[in-house]
mmCIF file of C-alpha atoms in Angstrom:
data_model
loop_
_atom_site.group_PDB
_atom_site.id
_atom_site.type_symbol
_atom_site.label_atom_id
_atom_site.label_comp_id
_atom_site.label_asym_id
_atom_site.label_seq_id
_atom_site.Cartn_x
_atom_site.Cartn_y
_atom_site.Cartn_z
ATOM 1 C CA MET A 25 104.383 87.688 87.802
ATOM 2 C CA ASN A 26 100.892 86.289 88.347
ATOM 3 C CA GLN A 27 97.722 88.036 87.223
ATOM 4 C CA LEU A 28 96.696 89.113 90.748
ATOM 5 C CA THR A 29 100.025 90.860 91.348
ATOM 6 C CA LEU A 30 99.803 92.532 87.949
ATOM 7 C CA SER A 31 96.291 93.732 88.762
ATOM 8 C CA VAL A 32 97.470 95.271 92.052
ATOM 9 C CA LEU A 33 100.361 97.067 90.336
ATOM 10 C CA LEU A 34 98.017 98.408 87.636
ATOM 11 C CA CYS A 35 95.623 99.632 90.361
ATOM 12 C CA LEU A 36 98.438 101.469 92.131
ATOM 13 C CA ALA A 37 99.623 103.040 88.881
ATOM 14 C CA SER A 38 96.055 104.084 88.070
ATOM 15 C CA ALA A 39 95.634 105.713 91.485
ATOM 16 C CA VAL A 40 98.911 107.619 91.044
ATOM 17 C CA ALA A 41 97.822 108.858 87.597
ATOM 18 C CA TYR A 42 94.437 110.006 88.930
ATOM 19 C CA ALA A 43 96.127 111.730 91.885
ATOM 20 C CA ALA A 44 98.601 113.528 89.608
ATOM 21 C CA GLY A 45 95.761 114.632 87.337
ATOM 22 C CA ALA A 46 93.846 116.021 90.327
ATOM 23 C CA ILE A 47 96.904 117.965 91.522
ATOM 24 C CA VAL A 48 97.330 119.558 88.095
ATOM 25 C CA GLN A 49 93.597 120.369 87.939
ATOM 26 C CA GLU A 50 93.753 122.060 91.333
ATOM 27 C CA ARG A 51 96.776 124.095 90.281
ATOM 28 C CA VAL A 52 95.046 125.224 87.095
ATOM 29 C CA ALA A 53 91.963 126.225 89.110
ATOM 30 C CA GLY A 54 94.091 128.305 91.456
ATOM 31 C CA GLU A 55 95.860 130.138 88.643
ATOM 32 C CA GLN A 56 92.805 130.922 86.512
ATOM 33 C CA GLY A 57 91.339 134.418 86.459
ATOM 34 C CA PRO A 58 87.653 135.365 86.807
ATOM 35 C CA ALA A 59 86.917 134.053 83.301
ATOM 36 C CA PHE A 60 87.312 130.366 84.083
ATOM 37 C CA VAL A 61 88.300 128.664 80.832
ATOM 38 C CA PRO A 62 90.623 125.811 81.857
ATOM 39 C CA TRP A 63 90.970 124.257 78.401
ATOM 40 C CA ARG A 64 92.957 127.286 77.274
ATOM 41 C CA ARG A 65 95.782 126.111 79.519
ATOM 42 C CA PRO A 66 98.159 123.394 78.251
ATOM 43 C CA ALA A 67 98.471 122.142 81.833
ATOM 44 C CA TRP A 68 94.771 121.304 81.881
ATOM 45 C CA TRP A 69 95.172 119.068 78.852
ATOM 46 C CA GLY A 70 97.996 117.391 80.731
ATOM 47 C CA ALA A 71 95.502 116.700 83.528
ATOM 48 C CA VAL A 72 93.077 115.265 80.977
ATOM 49 C CA ALA A 73 95.826 112.972 79.688
ATOM 50 C CA LEU A 74 96.667 111.834 83.229
ATOM 51 C CA ASN A 75 93.007 111.080 83.966
ATOM 52 C CA GLY A 76 92.753 109.183 80.686
ATOM 53 C CA ALA A 77 95.832 107.157 81.607
ATOM 54 C CA GLY A 78 94.308 106.416 85.011
ATOM 55 C CA ALA A 79 91.088 105.192 83.395
ATOM 56 C CA PHE A 80 93.006 103.015 80.920
ATOM 57 C CA LEU A 81 95.091 101.431 83.696
ATOM 58 C CA HIS A 82 91.942 100.876 85.752
ATOM 59 C CA VAL A 83 90.301 98.990 82.876
ATOM 60 C CA LEU A 84 93.444 96.877 82.449
ATOM 61 C CA ALA A 85 93.440 96.096 86.169
ATOM 62 C CA LEU A 86 89.860 94.858 85.883
ATOM 63 C CA ALA A 87 90.959 92.560 83.064
ATOM 64 C CA TYR A 88 93.475 90.824 85.320
ATOM 65 C CA GLY A 89 91.878 91.041 88.761
ATOM 66 C CA PRO A 90 88.479 90.794 90.465
ATOM 67 C CA LEU A 91 86.250 93.819 90.925
ATOM 68 C CA THR A 92 86.302 93.353 94.715
ATOM 69 C CA LEU A 93 90.065 93.981 94.642
ATOM 70 C CA VAL A 94 90.327 96.661 91.971
ATOM 71 C CA GLN A 95 87.601 99.019 93.178
ATOM 72 C CA PRO A 96 88.772 99.350 96.816
ATOM 73 C CA LEU A 97 92.354 99.945 95.679
ATOM 74 C CA GLY A 98 91.093 102.751 93.474
ATOM 75 C CA ALA A 99 90.185 104.612 96.674
ATOM 76 C CA LEU A 100 93.916 105.063 97.317
ATOM 77 C CA THR A 101 93.849 108.042 94.929
ATOM 78 C CA ILE A 102 93.160 110.481 97.749
ATOM 79 C CA VAL A 103 95.847 108.893 99.961
ATOM 80 C CA PHE A 104 98.450 109.226 97.200
ATOM 81 C CA ALA A 105 97.349 112.764 96.323
ATOM 82 C CA LEU A 106 98.175 114.307 99.706
ATOM 83 C CA PRO A 107 101.890 113.384 99.887
ATOM 84 C CA MET A 108 102.306 113.947 96.144
ATOM 85 C CA ALA A 109 100.892 117.469 96.491
ATOM 86 C CA ALA A 110 103.243 118.163 99.403
ATOM 87 C CA LEU A 111 106.247 116.861 97.460
ATOM 88 C CA LEU A 112 105.506 118.306 94.024
ATOM 89 C CA VAL A 113 103.819 121.641 94.709
ATOM 90 C CA GLY A 114 104.514 122.264 98.383
ATOM 91 C CA ARG A 115 100.867 121.935 99.410
ATOM 92 C CA ARG A 116 100.914 120.244 102.806
ATOM 93 C CA ALA A 117 97.813 118.767 104.409
ATOM 94 C CA GLY A 118 97.050 119.088 108.104
ATOM 95 C CA SER A 119 96.273 116.274 110.496
ATOM 96 C CA THR A 120 92.528 116.820 110.064
ATOM 97 C CA ALA A 121 92.828 116.351 106.304
ATOM 98 C CA TRP A 122 94.796 113.149 106.770
ATOM 99 C CA ARG A 123 92.215 111.758 109.201
ATOM 100 C CA GLY A 124 89.425 112.709 106.820
ATOM 101 C CA ALA A 125 91.202 111.182 103.823
ATOM 102 C CA LEU A 126 91.876 107.925 105.641
ATOM 103 C CA MET A 127 88.292 107.745 106.925
ATOM 104 C CA ALA A 128 86.876 108.381 103.448
ATOM 105 C CA THR A 129 89.195 105.787 101.911
ATOM 106 C CA ALA A 130 88.490 103.162 104.578
ATOM 107 C CA GLY A 131 84.733 103.699 104.349
ATOM 108 C CA LEU A 132 84.730 103.486 100.574
ATOM 109 C CA ALA A 133 87.000 100.431 100.531
ATOM 110 C CA GLY A 134 84.742 98.653 103.017
ATOM 111 C CA LEU A 135 81.640 99.566 101.062
ATOM 112 C CA LEU A 136 83.041 98.286 97.782
ATOM 113 C CA ALA A 137 84.485 95.137 99.373
ATOM 114 C CA LEU A 138 80.977 94.237 100.555
ATOM 115 C CA THR A 139 79.494 94.611 97.080
ATOM 116 C CA GLY A 140 78.313 91.275 95.753
ATOM 117 C CA SER A 141 78.814 89.727 92.353
ATOM 118 C CA PRO A 142 77.361 91.518 89.308
ATOM 119 C CA GLY A 143 73.695 90.892 88.643
ATOM 120 C CA THR A 144 72.350 89.299 85.507
ATOM 121 C CA GLY A 145 69.779 91.974 84.786
ATOM 122 C CA GLY A 146 70.035 95.384 83.198
ATOM 123 C CA PRO A 147 67.921 98.457 82.471
ATOM 124 C CA ASP A 148 65.674 98.554 79.422
ATOM 125 C CA ALA A 149 65.296 101.598 77.152
ATOM 126 C CA THR A 150 62.685 103.255 79.393
ATOM 127 C CA GLU A 151 64.759 102.748 82.521
ATOM 128 C CA ARG A 152 67.836 104.152 80.802
ATOM 129 C CA THR A 153 65.877 107.250 79.790
ATOM 130 C CA VAL A 154 64.641 107.712 83.358
ATOM 131 C CA LEU A 155 68.206 107.264 84.627
ATOM 132 C CA VAL A 156 69.472 109.993 82.289
ATOM 133 C CA VAL A 157 66.714 112.388 83.403
ATOM 134 C CA VAL A 158 67.281 111.686 87.108
ATOM 135 C CA THR A 159 71.041 112.026 86.726
ATOM 136 C CA GLY A 160 70.713 115.305 84.863
ATOM 137 C CA THR A 161 68.334 116.635 87.512
ATOM 138 C CA VAL A 162 70.649 115.669 90.384
ATOM 139 C CA VAL A 163 73.674 117.197 88.686
ATOM 140 C CA VAL A 164 71.809 120.445 87.908
ATOM 141 C CA VAL A 165 70.467 120.694 91.476
ATOM 142 C CA LEU A 166 73.925 120.166 92.985
ATOM 143 C CA ALA A 167 75.516 122.649 90.579
ATOM 144 C CA GLY A 168 72.759 125.172 91.312
ATOM 145 C CA ALA A 169 73.273 124.747 95.046
ATOM 146 C CA ALA A 170 76.997 125.330 94.499
ATOM 147 C CA LEU A 171 76.249 128.629 92.756
ATOM 148 C CA ALA A 172 73.991 129.639 95.635
ATOM 149 C CA VAL A 173 76.813 129.213 98.167
ATOM 150 C CA HIS A 174 79.567 130.772 96.050
ATOM 151 C CA ARG A 175 80.707 132.819 99.067
ATOM 152 C CA HIS A 176 81.758 129.599 100.799
ATOM 153 C CA PRO A 177 84.364 127.997 98.488
ATOM 154 C CA ALA A 178 84.763 124.823 100.572
ATOM 155 C CA VAL A 179 81.042 124.049 100.487
ATOM 156 C CA ARG A 180 80.784 125.121 96.850
ATOM 157 C CA GLY A 181 83.683 122.859 95.925
ATOM 158 C CA GLY A 182 82.121 119.911 97.735
ATOM 159 C CA LEU A 183 78.809 120.344 95.925
ATOM 160 C CA LEU A 184 80.483 120.629 92.521
ATOM 161 C CA ALA A 185 82.650 117.607 93.296
ATOM 162 C CA ALA A 186 79.537 115.641 94.289
ATOM 163 C CA ALA A 187 77.913 116.611 90.982
ATOM 164 C CA GLY A 188 81.045 115.505 89.134
ATOM 165 C CA GLY A 189 81.114 112.238 91.071
ATOM 166 C CA VAL A 190 77.499 111.506 90.127
ATOM 167 C CA ALA A 191 78.266 112.221 86.473
ATOM 168 C CA PHE A 192 81.329 109.952 86.524
ATOM 169 C CA GLY A 193 79.465 107.190 88.356
ATOM 170 C CA ILE A 194 76.544 107.101 85.928
ATOM 171 C CA ALA A 195 78.961 107.301 82.999
ATOM 172 C CA SER A 196 80.472 104.077 84.377
ATOM 173 C CA VAL A 197 76.989 102.553 84.540
ATOM 174 C CA PHE A 198 76.333 103.333 80.877
ATOM 175 C CA THR A 199 79.780 102.007 79.985
ATOM 176 C CA LYS A 200 78.766 98.732 81.604
ATOM 177 C CA ILE A 201 75.477 98.787 79.699
ATOM 178 C CA VAL A 202 77.359 99.251 76.420
ATOM 179 C CA THR A 203 79.780 96.418 77.092
ATOM 180 C CA GLN A 204 76.983 94.059 78.131
ATOM 181 C CA ALA A 205 74.906 94.694 74.989
ATOM 182 C CA LEU A 206 77.775 94.967 72.510
ATOM 183 C CA GLY A 207 77.097 91.531 71.020
ATOM 184 C CA GLU A 208 73.346 92.138 70.772
ATOM 185 C CA ARG A 209 73.079 95.662 69.385
ATOM 186 C CA GLY A 210 76.512 96.357 67.935
ATOM 187 C CA VAL A 211 78.223 99.728 68.042
ATOM 188 C CA LEU A 212 75.716 101.593 65.851
ATOM 189 C CA GLY A 213 72.807 100.396 67.956
ATOM 190 C CA GLN A 214 74.432 101.857 71.048
ATOM 191 C CA LEU A 215 75.229 105.330 69.780
ATOM 192 C CA PRO A 216 72.693 106.962 72.157
ATOM 193 C CA ASP A 217 74.269 105.228 75.167
ATOM 194 C CA LEU A 218 77.771 106.095 73.932
ATOM 195 C CA ALA A 219 76.655 109.727 73.594
ATOM 196 C CA VAL A 220 75.440 109.642 77.216
ATOM 197 C CA VAL A 221 78.830 108.291 78.318
ATOM 198 C CA ALA A 222 80.648 111.077 76.431
ATOM 199 C CA VAL A 223 78.420 113.855 77.823
ATOM 200 C CA LEU A 224 78.556 112.599 81.418
ATOM 201 C CA ALA A 225 82.309 111.964 81.351
ATOM 202 C CA THR A 226 82.970 115.439 79.936
ATOM 203 C CA GLY A 227 80.574 117.034 82.409
ATOM 204 C CA GLY A 228 82.192 115.177 85.289
ATOM 205 C CA LEU A 229 85.644 116.366 84.221
ATOM 206 C CA LEU A 230 84.555 120.018 83.989
ATOM 207 C CA LEU A 231 82.631 119.900 87.280
ATOM 208 C CA SER A 232 85.535 118.307 89.113
ATOM 209 C CA GLN A 233 87.848 120.936 87.623
ATOM 210 C CA ALA A 234 85.594 123.731 88.861
ATOM 211 C CA SER A 235 85.348 122.119 92.311
ATOM 212 C CA TYR A 236 89.038 122.747 93.034
ATOM 213 C CA ARG A 237 88.711 126.524 92.691
ATOM 214 C CA GLY A 238 89.115 127.903 96.197
ATOM 215 C CA ALA A 239 88.385 124.558 97.849
ATOM 216 C CA GLY A 240 91.870 123.042 97.843
ATOM 217 C CA LEU A 241 92.746 119.543 96.724
ATOM 218 C CA ALA A 242 91.779 117.039 99.411
ATOM 219 C CA ALA A 243 88.073 117.692 99.962
ATOM 220 C CA PRO A 244 86.945 117.842 96.286
ATOM 221 C CA LEU A 245 89.086 114.850 95.313
ATOM 222 C CA ALA A 246 87.810 112.761 98.225
ATOM 223 C CA THR A 247 84.228 113.723 97.399
ATOM 224 C CA VAL A 248 84.577 112.646 93.754
ATOM 225 C CA THR A 249 86.378 109.455 94.825
ATOM 226 C CA VAL A 250 83.542 108.494 97.189
ATOM 227 C CA VAL A 251 80.468 109.699 95.276
ATOM 228 C CA ASN A 252 81.517 108.153 91.953
ATOM 229 C CA PRO A 253 81.397 104.459 92.982
ATOM 230 C CA VAL A 254 78.572 105.007 95.460
ATOM 231 C CA ALA A 255 76.354 106.403 92.688
ATOM 232 C CA ALA A 256 77.284 103.511 90.416
ATOM 233 C CA ALA A 257 76.646 100.988 93.208
ATOM 234 C CA ALA A 258 73.223 102.500 93.928
ATOM 235 C CA VAL A 259 72.212 102.063 90.292
ATOM 236 C CA GLY A 260 73.614 98.538 90.347
ATOM 237 C CA LEU A 261 71.396 97.691 93.313
ATOM 238 C CA VAL A 262 68.261 99.101 91.677
ATOM 239 C CA LEU A 263 68.647 98.292 87.972
ATOM 240 C CA PHE A 264 71.149 95.431 87.746
ATOM 241 C CA GLY A 265 69.877 93.242 90.557
ATOM 242 C CA GLU A 266 73.146 93.521 92.479
ATOM 243 C CA GLY A 267 73.371 93.397 96.245
ATOM 244 C CA PHE A 268 75.704 93.319 99.209
ATOM 245 C CA ARG A 269 77.389 90.219 100.546
ATOM 246 C CA TYR A 270 76.255 88.500 103.739
ATOM 247 C CA GLY A 271 72.618 89.513 103.421
ATOM 248 C CA THR A 272 71.185 91.862 106.059
ATOM 249 C CA ALA A 273 74.425 91.940 108.057
ATOM 250 C CA GLY A 274 76.341 92.962 104.936
ATOM 251 C CA THR A 275 73.843 95.734 104.188
ATOM 252 C CA VAL A 276 74.180 97.116 107.732
ATOM 253 C CA LEU A 277 77.978 96.985 107.465
ATOM 254 C CA ALA A 278 77.826 98.733 104.083
ATOM 255 C CA LEU A 279 75.697 101.535 105.549
ATOM 256 C CA SER A 280 78.183 101.873 108.397
ATOM 257 C CA CYS A 281 81.022 102.175 105.907
ATOM 258 C CA GLY A 282 79.033 104.866 104.114
ATOM 259 C CA VAL A 283 78.728 106.805 107.376
ATOM 260 C CA VAL A 284 82.498 106.535 107.933
ATOM 261 C CA ALA A 285 83.199 107.815 104.421
ATOM 262 C CA ALA A 286 80.754 110.706 104.894
ATOM 263 C CA GLY A 287 82.452 111.595 108.188
ATOM 264 C CA GLY A 288 85.783 111.732 106.389
ATOM 265 C CA LEU A 289 84.378 114.129 103.794
ATOM 266 C CA ILE A 290 83.017 116.361 106.561
ATOM 267 C CA LEU A 291 86.451 116.485 108.197
ATOM 268 C CA LEU A 292 88.088 117.425 104.899
ATOM 269 C CA THR A 293 85.582 120.190 104.226
ATOM 270 C CA THR A 294 85.795 121.458 107.823
ATOM 271 C CA GLU A 295 89.569 121.730 107.660
ATOM 272 C CA ARG A 296 89.409 123.759 104.465
ATOM 273 C CA MET A 297 86.809 126.106 105.959
ATOM 274 C CA GLN A 298 88.932 126.546 109.094
ATOM 275 C CA ASP A 299 91.986 127.342 106.977
ATOM 276 C CA ARG A 300 90.089 130.018 105.078
ATOM 277 C CA LEU A 301 88.738 131.530 108.299
ATOM 278 C CA ALA A 302 92.239 131.582 109.778
ATOM 279 C CA THR A 303 93.610 133.193 106.620
ATOM 280 C CA GLY A 304 90.870 135.804 106.716
ATOM 281 C CA ALA A 305 91.511 136.526 110.384
ATOM 282 C CA HIS A 306 95.248 136.949 109.763
ATOM 283 C CA GLY A 307 94.496 139.242 106.845
ATOM 284 C CA GLU A 308 92.243 141.459 108.966
ATOM 285 C CA ALA A 309 94.841 141.546 111.749
ATOM 286 C CA ASP A 310 97.519 142.591 109.269
ATOM 287 C CA GLN A 311 95.274 145.370 107.952
ATOM 288 C CA GLU A 312 94.610 146.611 111.497
ATOM 289 C CA ARG A 313 98.334 146.636 112.325
ATOM 290 C CA ALA A 314 99.059 148.484 109.082
ATOM 291 C CA GLY A 315 96.399 151.064 109.918
ATOM 292 C CA SER A 316 97.686 151.569 113.444
ATOM 293 C CA VAL A 317 101.176 152.584 112.278
ATOM 294 C CA ARG A 318 99.975 155.069 109.682
ATOM 295 C CA PRO A 319 100.657 158.738 110.558
#
């Protein structure tokens, strides 16, 4: 088996692990009471283990294959999650969800495939501090907006998932910073950056967990899957001197892919909102029928 084939197999295994972890997270969110404390459930720790396995396999895949192959294949998480949820927990997705998932995956894959080679630069201490402040502000704003629309679970879930995706994406950026400077500063010299990675990764996990509550599986998972690498790519463009392939044409194509991915997320959120409206309408109709037969 050559290294490229091994990298592809590791990517597929990573996507399956991430998808399984998301399914377990969504199940835990649906079973929790008003006091949402997921870490009290053994199943949630199983989801943490599955996500950790997915991350480990993803890192191994990067060791054997190019970034332009590994990152687009990681977008298959949402595609694997839908049939796995139908098979394992009986949660079937409608045609709108499938179209949205495929659009989001295709847009993200195209966007990442157009990403150029890594830049040679990197953020200094001041830029890293600014990045932490900006990231914290964005995450807080998105989480606050989610609280403001708590009556609309689909929208709330999308906002929380976006916040989790930002946290995960910037955690990846700081992981790259740590690995780049490991020979220069050593482990002790990078404790602040390692602390940022730990806080953002934990925050992303908790935000993504909360996003599944009342919002289903597909829309929050797709949002995290898209926002995570997009946030990391944006920082790469600004602070690492990275760019898109093929110059201006590549940039235009990348923006188009971003629009396709955003359209997929809208479809996923719309389907969930329609399902909830239909459920509410059926519930009201049942109540009216029950009232009409009372003596």
